Tab-separated table of C-alpha atoms and ligand atoms in Angstrom:
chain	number	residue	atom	x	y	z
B	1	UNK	CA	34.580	3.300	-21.535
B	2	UNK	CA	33.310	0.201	-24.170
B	3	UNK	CA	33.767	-3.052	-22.366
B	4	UNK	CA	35.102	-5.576	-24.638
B	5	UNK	CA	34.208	-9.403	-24.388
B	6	UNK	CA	37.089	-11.108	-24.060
B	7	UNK	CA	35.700	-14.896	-24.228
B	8	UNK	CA	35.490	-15.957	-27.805
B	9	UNK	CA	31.569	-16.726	-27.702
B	10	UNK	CA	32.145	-20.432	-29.740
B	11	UNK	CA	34.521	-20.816	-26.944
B	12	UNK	CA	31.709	-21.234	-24.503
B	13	UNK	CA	30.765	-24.244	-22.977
B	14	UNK	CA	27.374	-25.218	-24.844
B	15	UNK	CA	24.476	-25.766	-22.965
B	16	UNK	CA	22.602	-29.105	-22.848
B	17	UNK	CA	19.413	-27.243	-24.902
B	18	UNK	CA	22.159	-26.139	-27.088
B	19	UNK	CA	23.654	-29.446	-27.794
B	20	UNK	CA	20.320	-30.656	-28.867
B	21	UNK	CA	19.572	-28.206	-31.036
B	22	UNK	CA	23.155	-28.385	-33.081
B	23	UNK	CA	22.583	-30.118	-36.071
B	24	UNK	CA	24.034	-33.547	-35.706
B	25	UNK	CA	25.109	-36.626	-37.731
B	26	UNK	CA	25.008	-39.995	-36.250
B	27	UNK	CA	26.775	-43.144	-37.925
B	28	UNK	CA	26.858	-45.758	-35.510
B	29	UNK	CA	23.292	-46.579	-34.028
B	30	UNK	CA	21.542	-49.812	-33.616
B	31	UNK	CA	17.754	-50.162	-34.358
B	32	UNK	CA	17.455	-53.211	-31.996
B	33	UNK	CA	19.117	-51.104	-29.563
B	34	UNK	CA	17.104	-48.132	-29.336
B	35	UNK	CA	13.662	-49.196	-28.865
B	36	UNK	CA	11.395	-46.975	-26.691
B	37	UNK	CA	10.911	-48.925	-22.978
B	38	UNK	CA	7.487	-48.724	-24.027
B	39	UNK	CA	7.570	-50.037	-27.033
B	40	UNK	CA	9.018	-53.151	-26.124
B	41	UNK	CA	6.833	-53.822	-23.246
B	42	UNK	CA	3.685	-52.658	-25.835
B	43	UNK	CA	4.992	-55.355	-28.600
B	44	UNK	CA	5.582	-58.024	-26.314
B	45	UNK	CA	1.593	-57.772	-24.738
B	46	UNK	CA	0.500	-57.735	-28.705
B	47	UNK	CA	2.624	-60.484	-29.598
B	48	UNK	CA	2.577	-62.697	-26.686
B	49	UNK	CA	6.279	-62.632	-26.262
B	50	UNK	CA	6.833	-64.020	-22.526
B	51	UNK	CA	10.277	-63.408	-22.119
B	52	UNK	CA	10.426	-60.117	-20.462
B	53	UNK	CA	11.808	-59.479	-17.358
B	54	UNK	CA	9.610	-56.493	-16.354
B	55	UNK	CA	6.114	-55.399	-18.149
B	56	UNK	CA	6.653	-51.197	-17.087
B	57	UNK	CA	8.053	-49.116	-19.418
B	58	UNK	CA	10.268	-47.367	-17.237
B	59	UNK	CA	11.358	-50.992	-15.267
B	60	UNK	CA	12.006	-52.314	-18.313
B	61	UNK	CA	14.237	-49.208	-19.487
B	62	UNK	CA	16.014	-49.398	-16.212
B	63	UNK	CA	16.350	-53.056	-16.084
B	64	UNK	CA	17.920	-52.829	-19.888
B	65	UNK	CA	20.133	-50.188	-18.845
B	66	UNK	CA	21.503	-52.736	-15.733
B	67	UNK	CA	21.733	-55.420	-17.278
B	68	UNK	CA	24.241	-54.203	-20.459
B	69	UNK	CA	26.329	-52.650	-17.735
B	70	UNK	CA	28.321	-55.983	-17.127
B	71	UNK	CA	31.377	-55.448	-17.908
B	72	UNK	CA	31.873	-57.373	-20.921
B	73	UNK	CA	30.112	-57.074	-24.408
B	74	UNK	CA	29.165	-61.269	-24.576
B	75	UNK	CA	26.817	-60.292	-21.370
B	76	UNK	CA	25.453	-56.930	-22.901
B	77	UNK	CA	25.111	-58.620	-25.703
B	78	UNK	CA	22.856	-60.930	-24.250
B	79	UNK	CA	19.892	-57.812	-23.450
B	80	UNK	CA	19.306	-57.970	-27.215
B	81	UNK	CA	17.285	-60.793	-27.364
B	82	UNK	CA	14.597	-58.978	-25.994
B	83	UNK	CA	14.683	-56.633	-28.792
B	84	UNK	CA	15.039	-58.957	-31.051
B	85	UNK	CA	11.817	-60.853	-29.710
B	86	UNK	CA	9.410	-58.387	-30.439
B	87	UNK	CA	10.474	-57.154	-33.379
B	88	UNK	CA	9.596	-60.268	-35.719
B	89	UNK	CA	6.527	-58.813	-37.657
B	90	UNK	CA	6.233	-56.115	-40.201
B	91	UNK	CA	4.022	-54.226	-38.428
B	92	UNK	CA	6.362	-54.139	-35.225
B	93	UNK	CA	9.647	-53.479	-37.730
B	94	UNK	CA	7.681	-50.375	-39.269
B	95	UNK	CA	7.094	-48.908	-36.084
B	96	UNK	CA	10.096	-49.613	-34.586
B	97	UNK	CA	12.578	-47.746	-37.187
B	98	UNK	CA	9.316	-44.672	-37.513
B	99	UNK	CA	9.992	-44.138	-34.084
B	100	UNK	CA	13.620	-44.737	-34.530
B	101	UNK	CA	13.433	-41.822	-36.968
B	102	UNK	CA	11.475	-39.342	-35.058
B	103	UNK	CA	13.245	-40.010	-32.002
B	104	UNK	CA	16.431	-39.091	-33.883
B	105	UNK	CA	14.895	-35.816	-35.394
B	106	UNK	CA	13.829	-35.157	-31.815
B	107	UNK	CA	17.407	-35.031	-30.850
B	108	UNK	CA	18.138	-32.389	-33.559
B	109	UNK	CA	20.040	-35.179	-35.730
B	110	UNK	CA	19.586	-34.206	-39.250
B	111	UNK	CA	21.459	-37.642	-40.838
B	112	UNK	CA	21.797	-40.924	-39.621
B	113	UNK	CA	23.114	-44.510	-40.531
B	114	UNK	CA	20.762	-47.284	-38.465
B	115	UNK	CA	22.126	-50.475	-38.475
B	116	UNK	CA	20.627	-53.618	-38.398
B	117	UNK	CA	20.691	-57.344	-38.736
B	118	UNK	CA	17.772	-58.877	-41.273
B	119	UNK	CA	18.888	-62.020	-40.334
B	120	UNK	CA	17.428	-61.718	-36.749
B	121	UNK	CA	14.340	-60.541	-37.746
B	122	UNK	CA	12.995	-64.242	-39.434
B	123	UNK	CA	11.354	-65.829	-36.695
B	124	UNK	CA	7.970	-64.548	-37.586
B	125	UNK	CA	8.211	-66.216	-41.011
B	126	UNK	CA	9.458	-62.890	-42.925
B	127	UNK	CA	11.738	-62.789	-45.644
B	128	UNK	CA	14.766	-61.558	-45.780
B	129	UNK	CA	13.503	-58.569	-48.839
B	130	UNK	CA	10.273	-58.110	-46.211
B	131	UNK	CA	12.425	-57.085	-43.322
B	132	UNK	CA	14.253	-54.564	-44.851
B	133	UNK	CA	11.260	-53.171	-46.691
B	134	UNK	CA	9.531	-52.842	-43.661
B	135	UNK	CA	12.268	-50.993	-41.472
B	136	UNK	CA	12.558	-48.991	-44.752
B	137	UNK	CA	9.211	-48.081	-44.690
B	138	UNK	CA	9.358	-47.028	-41.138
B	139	UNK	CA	11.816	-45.402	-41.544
B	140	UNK	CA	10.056	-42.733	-44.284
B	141	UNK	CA	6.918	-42.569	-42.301
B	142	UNK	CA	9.115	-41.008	-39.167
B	143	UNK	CA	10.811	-39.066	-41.568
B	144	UNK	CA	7.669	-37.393	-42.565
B	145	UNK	CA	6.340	-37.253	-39.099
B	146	UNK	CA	9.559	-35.441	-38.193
B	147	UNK	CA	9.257	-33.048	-41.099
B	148	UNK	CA	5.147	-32.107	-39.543
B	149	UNK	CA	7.257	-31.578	-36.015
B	150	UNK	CA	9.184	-29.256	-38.182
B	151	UNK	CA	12.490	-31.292	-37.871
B	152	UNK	CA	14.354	-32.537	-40.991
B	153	UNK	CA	16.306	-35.719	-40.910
B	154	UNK	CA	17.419	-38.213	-43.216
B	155	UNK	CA	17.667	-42.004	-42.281
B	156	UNK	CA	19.937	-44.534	-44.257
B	157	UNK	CA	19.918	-48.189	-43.435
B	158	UNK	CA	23.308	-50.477	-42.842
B	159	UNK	CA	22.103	-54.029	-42.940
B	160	UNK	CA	24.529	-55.820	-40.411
B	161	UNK	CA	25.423	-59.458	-40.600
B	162	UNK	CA	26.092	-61.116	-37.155
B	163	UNK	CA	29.951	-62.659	-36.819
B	164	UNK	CA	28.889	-65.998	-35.815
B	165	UNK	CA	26.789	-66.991	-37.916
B	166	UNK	CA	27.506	-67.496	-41.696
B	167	UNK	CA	25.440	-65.331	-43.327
B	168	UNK	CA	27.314	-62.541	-44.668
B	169	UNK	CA	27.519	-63.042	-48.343
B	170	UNK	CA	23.818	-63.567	-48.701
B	171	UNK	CA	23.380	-60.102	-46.639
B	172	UNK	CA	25.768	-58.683	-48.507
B	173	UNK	CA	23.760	-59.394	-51.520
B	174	UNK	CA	21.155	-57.629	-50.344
B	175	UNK	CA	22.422	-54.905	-49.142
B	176	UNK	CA	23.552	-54.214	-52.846
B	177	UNK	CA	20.111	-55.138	-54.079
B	178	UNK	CA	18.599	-52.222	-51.866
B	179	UNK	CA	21.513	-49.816	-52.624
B	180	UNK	CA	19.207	-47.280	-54.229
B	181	UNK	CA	16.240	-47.254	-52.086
B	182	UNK	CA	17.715	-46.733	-48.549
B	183	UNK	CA	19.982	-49.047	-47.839
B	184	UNK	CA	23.737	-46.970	-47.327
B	185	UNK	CA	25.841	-50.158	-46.721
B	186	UNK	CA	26.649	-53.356	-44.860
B	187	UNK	CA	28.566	-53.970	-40.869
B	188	UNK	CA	29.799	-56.880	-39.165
B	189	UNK	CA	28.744	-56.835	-35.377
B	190	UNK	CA	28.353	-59.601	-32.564
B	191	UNK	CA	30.688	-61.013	-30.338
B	192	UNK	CA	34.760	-60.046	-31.825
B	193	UNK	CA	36.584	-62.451	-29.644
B	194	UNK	CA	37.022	-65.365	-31.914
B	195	UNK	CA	35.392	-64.391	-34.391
B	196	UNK	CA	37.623	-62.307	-36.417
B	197	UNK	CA	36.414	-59.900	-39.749
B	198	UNK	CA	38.459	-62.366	-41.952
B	199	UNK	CA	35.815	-65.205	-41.516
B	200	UNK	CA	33.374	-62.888	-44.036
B	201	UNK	CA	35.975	-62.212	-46.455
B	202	UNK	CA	33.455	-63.275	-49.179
B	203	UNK	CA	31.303	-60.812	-48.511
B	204	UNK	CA	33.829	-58.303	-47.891
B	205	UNK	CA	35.420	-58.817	-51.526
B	206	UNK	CA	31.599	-58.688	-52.967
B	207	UNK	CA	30.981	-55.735	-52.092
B	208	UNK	CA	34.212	-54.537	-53.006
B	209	UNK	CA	33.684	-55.197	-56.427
B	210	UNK	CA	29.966	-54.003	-56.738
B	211	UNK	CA	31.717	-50.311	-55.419
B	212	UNK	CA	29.762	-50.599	-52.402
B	213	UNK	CA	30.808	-49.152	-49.080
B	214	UNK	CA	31.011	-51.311	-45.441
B	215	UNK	CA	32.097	-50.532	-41.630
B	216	UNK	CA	33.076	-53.396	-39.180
B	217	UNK	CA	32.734	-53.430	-35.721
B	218	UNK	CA	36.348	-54.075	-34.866
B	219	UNK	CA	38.747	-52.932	-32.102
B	220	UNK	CA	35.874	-52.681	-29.209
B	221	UNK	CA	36.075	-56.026	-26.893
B	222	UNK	CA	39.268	-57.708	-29.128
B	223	UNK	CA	42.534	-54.977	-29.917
B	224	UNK	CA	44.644	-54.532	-32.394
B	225	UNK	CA	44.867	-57.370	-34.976
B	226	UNK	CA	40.928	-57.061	-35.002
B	227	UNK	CA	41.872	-53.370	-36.225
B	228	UNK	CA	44.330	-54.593	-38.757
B	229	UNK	CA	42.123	-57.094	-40.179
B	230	UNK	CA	39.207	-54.988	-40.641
B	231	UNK	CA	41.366	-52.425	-42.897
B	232	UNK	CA	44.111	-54.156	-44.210
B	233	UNK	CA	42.419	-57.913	-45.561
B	234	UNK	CA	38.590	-57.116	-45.609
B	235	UNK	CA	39.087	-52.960	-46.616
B	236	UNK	CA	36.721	-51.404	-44.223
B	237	UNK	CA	35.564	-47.474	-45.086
B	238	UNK	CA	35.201	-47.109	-41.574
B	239	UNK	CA	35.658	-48.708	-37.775
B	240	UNK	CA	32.794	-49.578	-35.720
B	241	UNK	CA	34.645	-48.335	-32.495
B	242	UNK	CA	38.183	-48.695	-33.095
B	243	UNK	CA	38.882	-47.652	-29.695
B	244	UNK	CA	41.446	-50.057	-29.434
B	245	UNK	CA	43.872	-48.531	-32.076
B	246	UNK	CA	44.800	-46.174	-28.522
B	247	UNK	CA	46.961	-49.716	-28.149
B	248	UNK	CA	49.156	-48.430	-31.006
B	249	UNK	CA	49.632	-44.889	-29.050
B	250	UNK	CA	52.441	-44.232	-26.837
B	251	UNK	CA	52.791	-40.835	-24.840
B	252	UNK	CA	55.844	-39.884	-23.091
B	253	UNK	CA	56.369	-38.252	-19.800
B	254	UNK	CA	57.163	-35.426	-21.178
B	255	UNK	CA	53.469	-35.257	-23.955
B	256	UNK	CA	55.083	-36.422	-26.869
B	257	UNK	CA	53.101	-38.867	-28.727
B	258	UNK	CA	54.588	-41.695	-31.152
B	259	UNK	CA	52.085	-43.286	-33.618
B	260	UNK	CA	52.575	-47.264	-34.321
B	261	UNK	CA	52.666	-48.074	-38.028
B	262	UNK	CA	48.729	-48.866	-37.858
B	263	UNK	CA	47.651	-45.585	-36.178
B	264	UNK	CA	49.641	-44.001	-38.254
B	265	UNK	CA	47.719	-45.405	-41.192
B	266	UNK	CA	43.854	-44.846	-39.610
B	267	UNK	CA	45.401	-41.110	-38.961
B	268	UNK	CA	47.221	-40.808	-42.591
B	269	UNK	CA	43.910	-42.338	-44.367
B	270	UNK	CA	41.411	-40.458	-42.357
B	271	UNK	CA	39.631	-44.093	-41.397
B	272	UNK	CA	36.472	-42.636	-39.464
B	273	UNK	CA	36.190	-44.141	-36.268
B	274	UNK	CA	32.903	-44.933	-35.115
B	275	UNK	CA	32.832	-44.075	-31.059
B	276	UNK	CA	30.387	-45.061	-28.325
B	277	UNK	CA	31.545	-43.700	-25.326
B	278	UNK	CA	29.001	-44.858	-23.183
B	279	UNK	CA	28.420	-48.540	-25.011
B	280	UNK	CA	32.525	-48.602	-24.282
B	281	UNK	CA	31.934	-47.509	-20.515
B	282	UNK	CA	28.988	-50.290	-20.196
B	283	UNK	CA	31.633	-53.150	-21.808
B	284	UNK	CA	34.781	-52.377	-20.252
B	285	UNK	CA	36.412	-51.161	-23.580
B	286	UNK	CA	37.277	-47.530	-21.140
B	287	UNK	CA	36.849	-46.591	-17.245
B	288	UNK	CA	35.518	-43.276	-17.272
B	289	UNK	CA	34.359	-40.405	-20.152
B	290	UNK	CA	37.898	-38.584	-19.153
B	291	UNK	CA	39.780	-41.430	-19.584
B	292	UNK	CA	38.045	-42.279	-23.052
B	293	UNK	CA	40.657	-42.352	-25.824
B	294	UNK	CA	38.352	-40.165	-27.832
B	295	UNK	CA	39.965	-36.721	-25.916
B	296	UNK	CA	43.682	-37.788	-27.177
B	297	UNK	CA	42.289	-39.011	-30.569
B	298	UNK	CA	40.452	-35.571	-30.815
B	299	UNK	CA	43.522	-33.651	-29.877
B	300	UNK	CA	45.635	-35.910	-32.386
B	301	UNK	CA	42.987	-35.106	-35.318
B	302	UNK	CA	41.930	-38.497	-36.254
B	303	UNK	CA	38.703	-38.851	-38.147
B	304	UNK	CA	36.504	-39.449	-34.775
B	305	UNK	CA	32.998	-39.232	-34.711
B	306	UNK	CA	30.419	-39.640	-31.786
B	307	UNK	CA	27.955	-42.248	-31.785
B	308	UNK	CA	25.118	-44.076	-29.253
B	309	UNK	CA	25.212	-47.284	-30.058
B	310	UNK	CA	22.352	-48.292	-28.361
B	311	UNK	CA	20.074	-45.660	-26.549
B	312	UNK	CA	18.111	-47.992	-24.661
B	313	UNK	CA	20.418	-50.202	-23.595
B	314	UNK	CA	23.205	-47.499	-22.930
B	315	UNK	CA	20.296	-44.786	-21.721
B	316	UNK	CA	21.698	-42.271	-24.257
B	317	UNK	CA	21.035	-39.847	-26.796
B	318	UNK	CA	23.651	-38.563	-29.161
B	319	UNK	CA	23.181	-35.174	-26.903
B	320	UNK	CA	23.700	-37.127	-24.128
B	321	UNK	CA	26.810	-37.888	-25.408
B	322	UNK	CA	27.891	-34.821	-26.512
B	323	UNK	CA	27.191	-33.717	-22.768
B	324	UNK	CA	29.286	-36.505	-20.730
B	325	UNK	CA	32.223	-35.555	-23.297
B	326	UNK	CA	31.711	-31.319	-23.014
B	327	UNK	CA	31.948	-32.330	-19.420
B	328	UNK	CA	35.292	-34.804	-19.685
B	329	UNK	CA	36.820	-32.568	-21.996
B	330	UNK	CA	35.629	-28.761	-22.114
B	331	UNK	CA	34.159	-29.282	-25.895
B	332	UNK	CA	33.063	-26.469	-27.661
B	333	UNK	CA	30.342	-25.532	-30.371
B	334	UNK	CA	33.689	-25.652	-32.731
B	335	UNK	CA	34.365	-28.927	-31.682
B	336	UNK	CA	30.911	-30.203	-31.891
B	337	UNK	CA	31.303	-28.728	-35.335
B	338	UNK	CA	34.191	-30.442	-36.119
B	339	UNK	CA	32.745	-34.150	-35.364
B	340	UNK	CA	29.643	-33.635	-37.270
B	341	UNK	CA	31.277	-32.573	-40.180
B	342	UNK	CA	33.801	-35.496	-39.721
B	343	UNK	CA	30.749	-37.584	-39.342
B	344	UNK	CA	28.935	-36.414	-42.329
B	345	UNK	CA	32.155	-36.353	-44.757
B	346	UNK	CA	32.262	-40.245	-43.410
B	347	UNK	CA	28.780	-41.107	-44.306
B	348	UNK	CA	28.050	-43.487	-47.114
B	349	UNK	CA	25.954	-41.212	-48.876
B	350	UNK	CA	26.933	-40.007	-52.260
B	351	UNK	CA	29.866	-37.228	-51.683
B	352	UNK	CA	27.728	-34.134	-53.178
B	353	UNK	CA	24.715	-34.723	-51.143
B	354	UNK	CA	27.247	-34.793	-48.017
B	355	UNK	CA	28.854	-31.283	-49.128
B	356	UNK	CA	25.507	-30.014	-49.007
B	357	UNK	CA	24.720	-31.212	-45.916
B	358	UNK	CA	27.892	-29.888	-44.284
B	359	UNK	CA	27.428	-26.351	-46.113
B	360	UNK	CA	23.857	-26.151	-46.191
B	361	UNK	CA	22.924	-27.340	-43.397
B	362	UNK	CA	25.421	-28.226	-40.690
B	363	UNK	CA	27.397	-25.270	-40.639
B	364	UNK	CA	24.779	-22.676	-40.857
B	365	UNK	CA	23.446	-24.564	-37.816
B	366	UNK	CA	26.397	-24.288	-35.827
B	367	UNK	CA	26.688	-20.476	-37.173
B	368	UNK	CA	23.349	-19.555	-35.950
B	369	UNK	CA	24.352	-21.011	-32.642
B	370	UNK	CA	27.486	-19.566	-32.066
B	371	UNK	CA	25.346	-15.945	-33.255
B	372	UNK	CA	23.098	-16.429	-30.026
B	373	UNK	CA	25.240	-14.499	-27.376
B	374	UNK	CA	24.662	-11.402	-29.764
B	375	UNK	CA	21.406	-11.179	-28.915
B	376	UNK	CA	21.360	-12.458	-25.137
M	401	NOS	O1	28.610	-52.612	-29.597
M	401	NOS	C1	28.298	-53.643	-30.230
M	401	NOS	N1	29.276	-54.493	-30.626
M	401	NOS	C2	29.011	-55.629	-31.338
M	401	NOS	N2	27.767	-55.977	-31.666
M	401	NOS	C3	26.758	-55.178	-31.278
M	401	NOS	C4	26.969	-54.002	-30.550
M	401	NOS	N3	25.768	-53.434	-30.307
M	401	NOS	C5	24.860	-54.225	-30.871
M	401	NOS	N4	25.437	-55.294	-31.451
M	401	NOS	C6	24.795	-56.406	-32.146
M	401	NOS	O2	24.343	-55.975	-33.404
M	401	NOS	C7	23.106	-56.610	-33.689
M	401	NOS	C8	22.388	-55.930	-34.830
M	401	NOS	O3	22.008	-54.631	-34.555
M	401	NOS	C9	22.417	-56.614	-32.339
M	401	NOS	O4	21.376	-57.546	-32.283
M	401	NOS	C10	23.558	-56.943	-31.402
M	401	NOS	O5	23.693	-58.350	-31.275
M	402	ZN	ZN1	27.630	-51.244	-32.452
């Protein structure tokens, strides 16, 4: 008698060593927020930054970790300026995004989009150009360290302006000046409460014009009108979070699910939505990875993708994520298919460079993958 397996193999619960080796995309990662513990407690010896509140590596990643898990994103805010401190020299900026790169490629990402804010990075006496050729340089030199670790990844830069301050236009600028050598696009981030996308219309309507391509953190500590704004006055490609728009979701007793005119239109337009689950978790924006509107936006098909954030602060890896929400939800390798290829067709790459990706890459990853129980 033949004994037939009845479990469709993709249908398997992936393993974590499986996770990391899928090839991934990641849109939605801050440099400042994914420093190595030791690399922030090595930059602030060399540059005499006093400010820390531990001096061991692994203190200082646990202290990081703590400290963001407030409860509210003004307070885990606050752990950036740490970060921030040590990275105000070229030197520290190149290494920073080369290890930012490699530590990516370690994690079996194959693209990312870093963001960061060139603004923040002055303090030292660097220009504005100097910052972003530095983190662009870093960024190569862990791309080519990667590819001698035999692991291919591609970095693009988003240069983020911060919401409080009054910079946008001028990063905006740059962000177009650096459009062909690494630089993907421009973000808003900072604190959202009272500071809505609106107040950097300017540089929203700039870009706009120049063809060039922007996300906005929007719907993560501040709801729906944050949401609205972002798409419908500034014309965001995609949301940085977003995890509000759940507030425009109603399900019935009885599973049926009405869409609010704005959901409707993120669903309709296939607005990528940039999630953190554990960055959300750490700010209050959801209680638990089961209760994390990705699983109903996921079952509803909207364009969600899974992001860290920030590793350090939130301890993560985009594995890691990928493991809390196979655990929350039962994913499969189909479904961690299905976000990477949302993420990639979402990236602000130019569109024949992401079919490649997706077909030459991506899904013969997930193929040979899925091929493994053959062979078992
Ligand atoms: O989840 C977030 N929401 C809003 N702002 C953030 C988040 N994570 C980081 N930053 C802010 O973005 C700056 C540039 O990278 C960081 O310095 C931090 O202030
Ligand atoms: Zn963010």
């Amino acid at each position: 008698m033949t004994s037939h397996r009845t479990e469709k193999p993709s249908a398997k619960t992936p393993t974590p060593d499986q996770i990391r080796r899928a090839p991934k995309v990641l849109l939605h990662d801050h440099l400042d927020g994914g420093l190595r513990p030791g690399t922030v407690a090595d930059l602030a010896r060399a540059s005499g930054y006093e400010g820390l509140p531990e001096t061991d590596a692994d203190l200082l990643g646990t202290w990081f970790r703590e400290a963001a898990d407030s409860g509210s994103l003004e307070r885990y805010l606050e752990t950036f300026s740490h970060t921030v401190g040590v990275m105000q020299t070229r030197d520290a900026l190149v290494r920073v995004a080369a290890e930012c790169a490699e530590d990516l490629a370690e994690d079996g990402i194959v693209y990312a989009e870093v963001r960061y804010a060139p603004e923040q990075h002055l303090e030292g006496g660097l220009g504005l150009e100097e910052v972003v050729e530095a983190v662009n340089e870093g960024f190569r030199e862990g791309e080519r360290r990667a590819r001698e670790n035999g692991r291919r990844i591609r970095v693009g830069a988003l240069l983020t302006a911060m919401r409080h301050a009054a910079r946008a236009l001028e990063i905006a600028e740059l962000a177009n000046r650096y459009r062909d050598e690494g630089v993907v696009g421009f973000d808003i981030a900072g604190a959202e409460a009272g500071y809505p996308p609106t107040r950097h219309l300017d540089a929203f309507e700039y870009l706009k014009r120049e063809n060039n391509h922007f996300t906005i953190h929007a719907g993560e500590a501040f709801g729906l009108p944050s949401i609205w704004q972002a798409l419908q006055w500034c014309g965001a490609d995609r949301l940085g979070h977003g995890v509000r728009i759940i507030d425009d979701i109603e399900v019935g007793e009885d599973g049926t699910v009405r869409l609010g005119r704005l959901a409707s239109y993120v669903r309709d337009k296939r607005i990528p939505l940039e999630m953190c689950p554990s960055s959300n978790l750490q700010t209050g924006a959801a209680d638990s990875y089961a209760e994390h509107p990705i699983g109903l936006l996921r079952r509803l098909y909207f364009r969600v993708t899974v992001n860290t954030d920030n590793r350090l602060m939130s301890h993560t890896s985009l594995s890691r994520e990928f493991e809390h929400l196979v655990g929350a939800f039962a994913y499969t390798l189909d479904d961690l298919q299905w976000f990477s290829v949302n993420a990639m067709k979402s990236a602000f790459i130019p569109f024949d460079e992401r079919l490649a990706m997706i077909n030459d890459v991506i899904k013969p990853g997930y193929a040979e993958l899925k091929s493994e129980w053959l062979f078992q």
